[in-house]
Short mmCIF file of C-alpha atoms in Angstrom, two decimals:
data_model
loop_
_atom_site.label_atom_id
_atom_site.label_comp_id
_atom_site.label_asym_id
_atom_site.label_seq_id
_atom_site.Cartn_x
_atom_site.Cartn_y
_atom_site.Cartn_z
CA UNK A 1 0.00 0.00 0.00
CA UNK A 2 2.57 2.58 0.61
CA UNK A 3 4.41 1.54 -2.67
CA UNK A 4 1.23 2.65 -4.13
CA UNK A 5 1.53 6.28 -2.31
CA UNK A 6 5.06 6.53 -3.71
CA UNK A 7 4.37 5.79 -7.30
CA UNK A 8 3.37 9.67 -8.09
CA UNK A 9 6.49 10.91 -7.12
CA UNK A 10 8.75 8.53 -8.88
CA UNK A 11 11.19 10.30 -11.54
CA UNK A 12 10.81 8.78 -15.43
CA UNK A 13 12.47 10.10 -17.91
CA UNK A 14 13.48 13.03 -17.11
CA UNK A 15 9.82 13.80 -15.77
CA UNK A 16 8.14 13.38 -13.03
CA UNK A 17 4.66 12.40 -12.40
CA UNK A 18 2.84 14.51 -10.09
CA UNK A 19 -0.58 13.90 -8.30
CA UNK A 20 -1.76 17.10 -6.24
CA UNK A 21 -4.20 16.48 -3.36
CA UNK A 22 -7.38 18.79 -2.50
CA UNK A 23 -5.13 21.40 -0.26
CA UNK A 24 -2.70 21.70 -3.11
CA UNK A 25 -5.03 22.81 -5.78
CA UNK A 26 -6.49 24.99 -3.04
CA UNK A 27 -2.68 26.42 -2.16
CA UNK A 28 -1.95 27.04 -5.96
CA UNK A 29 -4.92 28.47 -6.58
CA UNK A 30 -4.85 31.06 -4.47
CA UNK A 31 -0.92 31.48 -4.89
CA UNK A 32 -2.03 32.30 -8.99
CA UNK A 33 -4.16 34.99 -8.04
CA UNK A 34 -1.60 36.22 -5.19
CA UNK A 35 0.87 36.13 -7.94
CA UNK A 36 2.99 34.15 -6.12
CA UNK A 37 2.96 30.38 -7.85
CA UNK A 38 5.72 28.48 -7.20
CA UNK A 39 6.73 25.41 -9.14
CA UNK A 40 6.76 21.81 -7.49
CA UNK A 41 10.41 21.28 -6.26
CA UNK A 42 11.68 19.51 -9.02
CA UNK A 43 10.63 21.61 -12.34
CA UNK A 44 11.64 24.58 -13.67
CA UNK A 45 9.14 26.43 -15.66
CA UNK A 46 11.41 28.09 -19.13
CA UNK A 47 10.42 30.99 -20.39
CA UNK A 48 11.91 31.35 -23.91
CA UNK A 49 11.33 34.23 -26.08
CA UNK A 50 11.69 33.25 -30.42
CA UNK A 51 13.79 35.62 -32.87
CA UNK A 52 10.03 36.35 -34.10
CA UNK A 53 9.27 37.94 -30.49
CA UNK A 54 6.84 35.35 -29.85
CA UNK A 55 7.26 33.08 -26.63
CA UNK A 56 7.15 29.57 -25.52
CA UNK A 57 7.22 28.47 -21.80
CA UNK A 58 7.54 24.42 -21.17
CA UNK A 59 8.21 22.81 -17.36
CA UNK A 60 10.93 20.79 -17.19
CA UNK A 61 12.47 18.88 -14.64
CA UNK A 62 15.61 20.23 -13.07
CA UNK A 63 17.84 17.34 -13.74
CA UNK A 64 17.11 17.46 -17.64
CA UNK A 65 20.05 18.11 -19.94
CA UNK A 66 20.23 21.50 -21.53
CA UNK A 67 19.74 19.92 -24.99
CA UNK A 68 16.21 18.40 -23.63
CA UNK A 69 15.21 21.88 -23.55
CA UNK A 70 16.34 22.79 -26.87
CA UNK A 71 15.13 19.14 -28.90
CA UNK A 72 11.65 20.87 -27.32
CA UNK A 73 11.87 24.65 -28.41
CA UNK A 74 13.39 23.30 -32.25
CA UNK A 75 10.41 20.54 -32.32
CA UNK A 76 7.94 23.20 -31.55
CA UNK A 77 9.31 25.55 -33.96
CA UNK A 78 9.26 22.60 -36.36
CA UNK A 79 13.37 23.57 -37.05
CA UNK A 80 15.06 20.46 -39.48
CA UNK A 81 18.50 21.77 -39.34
CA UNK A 82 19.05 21.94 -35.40
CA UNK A 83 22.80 22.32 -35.51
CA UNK A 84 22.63 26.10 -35.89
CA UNK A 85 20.66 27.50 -32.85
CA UNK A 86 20.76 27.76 -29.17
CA UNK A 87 19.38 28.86 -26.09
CA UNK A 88 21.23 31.74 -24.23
CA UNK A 89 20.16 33.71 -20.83
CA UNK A 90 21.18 36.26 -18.63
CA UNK A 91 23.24 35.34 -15.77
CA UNK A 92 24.45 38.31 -13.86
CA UNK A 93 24.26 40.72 -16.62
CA UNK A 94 26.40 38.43 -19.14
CA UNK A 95 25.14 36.33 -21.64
CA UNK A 96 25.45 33.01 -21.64
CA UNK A 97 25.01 29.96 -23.72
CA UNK A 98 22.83 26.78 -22.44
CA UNK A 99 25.31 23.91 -22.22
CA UNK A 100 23.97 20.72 -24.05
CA UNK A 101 25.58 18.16 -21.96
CA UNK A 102 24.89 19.61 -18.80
CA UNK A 103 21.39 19.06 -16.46
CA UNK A 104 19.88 22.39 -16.41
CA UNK A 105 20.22 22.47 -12.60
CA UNK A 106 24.40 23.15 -13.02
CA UNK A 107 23.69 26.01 -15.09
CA UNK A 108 21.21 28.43 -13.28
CA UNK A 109 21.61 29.74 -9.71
CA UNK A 110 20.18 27.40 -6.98
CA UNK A 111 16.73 27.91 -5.87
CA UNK A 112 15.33 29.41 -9.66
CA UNK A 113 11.80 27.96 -10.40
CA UNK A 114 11.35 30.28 -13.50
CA UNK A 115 14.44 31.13 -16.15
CA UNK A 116 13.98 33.41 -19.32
CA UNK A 117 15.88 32.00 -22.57
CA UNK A 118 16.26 33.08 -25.60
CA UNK A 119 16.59 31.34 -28.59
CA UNK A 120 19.48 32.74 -31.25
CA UNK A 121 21.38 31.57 -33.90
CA UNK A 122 24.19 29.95 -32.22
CA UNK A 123 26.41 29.25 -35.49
CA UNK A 124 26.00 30.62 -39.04
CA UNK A 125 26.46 28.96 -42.15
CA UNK A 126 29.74 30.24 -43.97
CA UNK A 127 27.37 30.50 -47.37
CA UNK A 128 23.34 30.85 -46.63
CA UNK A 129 22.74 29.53 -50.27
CA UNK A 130 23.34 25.67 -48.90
CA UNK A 131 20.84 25.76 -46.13
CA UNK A 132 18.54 23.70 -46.93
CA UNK A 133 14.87 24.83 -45.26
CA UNK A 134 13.57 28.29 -46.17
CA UNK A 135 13.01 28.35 -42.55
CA UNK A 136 16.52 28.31 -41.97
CA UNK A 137 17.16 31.60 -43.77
CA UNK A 138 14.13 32.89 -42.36
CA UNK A 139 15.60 32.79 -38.76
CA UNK A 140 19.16 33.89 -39.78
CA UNK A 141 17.74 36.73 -40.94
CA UNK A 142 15.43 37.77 -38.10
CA UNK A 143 18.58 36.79 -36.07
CA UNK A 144 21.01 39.44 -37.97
CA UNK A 145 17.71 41.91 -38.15
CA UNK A 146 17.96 41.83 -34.10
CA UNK A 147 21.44 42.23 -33.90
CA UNK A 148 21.77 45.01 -36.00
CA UNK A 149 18.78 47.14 -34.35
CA UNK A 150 20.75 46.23 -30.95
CA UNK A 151 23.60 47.49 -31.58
CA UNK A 152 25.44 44.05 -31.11
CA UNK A 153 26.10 44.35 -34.99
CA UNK A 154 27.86 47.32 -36.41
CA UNK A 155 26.06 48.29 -39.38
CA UNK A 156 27.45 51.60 -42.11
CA UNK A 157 24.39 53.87 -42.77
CA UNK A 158 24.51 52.72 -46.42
CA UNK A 159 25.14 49.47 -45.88
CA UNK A 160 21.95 49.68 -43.48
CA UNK A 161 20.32 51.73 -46.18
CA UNK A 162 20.28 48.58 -48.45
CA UNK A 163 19.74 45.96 -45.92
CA UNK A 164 16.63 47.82 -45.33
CA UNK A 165 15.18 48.02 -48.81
CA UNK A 166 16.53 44.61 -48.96
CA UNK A 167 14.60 43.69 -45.85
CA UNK A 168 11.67 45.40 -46.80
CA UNK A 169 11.23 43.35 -50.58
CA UNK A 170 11.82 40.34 -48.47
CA UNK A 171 8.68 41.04 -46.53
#
C-alpha cells in the first residue's frame, strides 16, 4: 500500500509524475491569483522568447540536460536543421550559452523555479545559399535583423540603407 503512495512521485524520464491532493489545488490556486505560484520542487518552468518575439514556456524537470530543452523549443518551432541554434540567458548581466551536456540544474543559480531564454542563432552557415529549409534563412535573418537594431552588430548607414530596402522586398 505505501508503494502505491510513492508511485506519483517517482522520476521517469526526465519527468516526473505529479498527483496534487485537495489542499494543493487549493494552495496554488490562491498562490495564482496572489501572484505568487511556485513550481513543485523539481521543475523549472522556461520561459523562452523566439527571434520572431513570440514566446514559448515548457516545465521541465531540473535534472534534464540542456539539450532536452532545446530538442523541445526546435520541435515546436518545427526547425530540421538543429545544428545552428541555441538557447542563451542572462546570468548576472552576461550572456550566456545553455550547455547541451549539462542538467539544467548546473547552469542556473540554486533555488530558480522560472528562467527566461532566448533562442538565437548559435552558429551561421559560412554561405546561406546551402541551407537547406527556407526556414533556416528565415531565422538567420530575423537573427542578424535583431542584432543590428541592438547594436550588437555594427552596421554603415549605407550598408543599413540597403539591408533595409533589402529587408523590406523580403517582406
Amino acid at each position: 500500500m505505501s508503494f502505491l503512495k510513492r508511485i506519483g512521485s517517482v522520476r521517469r524520464r526526465g519527468t516526473y509524475n505529479l498527483s496534487s491532493t485537495g489542499s494543493d489545488k487549493k494552495r496554488t490556486s490562491q498562490a495564482l491569483s496572489e501572484g505568487t505560484a511556485r513550481m513543485p520542487s523539481g521543475l523549472i518552468q522556461c520561459h523562452i522568447t523566439l527571434l520572431d518575439e513570440s514566446s514559448f514556456t515548457c516545465e521541465m524537470n531540473k535534472y534534464s540536460l540542456g539539450s532536452t530543452l532545446l530538442d523541445n523549443v526546435l520541435t515546436h518551432c518545427d526547425i530540421i536543421e538543429k545544428d545552428y541554434f541555441g538557447l542563451a540567458f542572462s546570468d548576472g548581466g552576461l550572456m550566456k550559452w545553455l550547455d547541451s551536456e549539462k542538467p539544467l540544474k548546473k547552469q542556473f543559480r540554486a533555488g530558480i523555479s522560472s528562467m527566461v531564454l532566448e533562442f538565437r542563432v548559435k552558429y551561421y552557415a559560412s554561405d546561406p545559399v546551402n541551407l537547406i529549409e527556407e526556414l533556416t534563412r528565415y531565422l538567420f535573418f530575423r537573427q542578424i535583423k535583431k542584432d543590428i537594431l541592438d547594436n550588437r552588430l555594427p552596421c554603415p548607414a549605407e550598408a543599413g540603407a540597403i539591408l533595409s530596402a533589402f529587408a523590406l522586398q523580403a517582406e
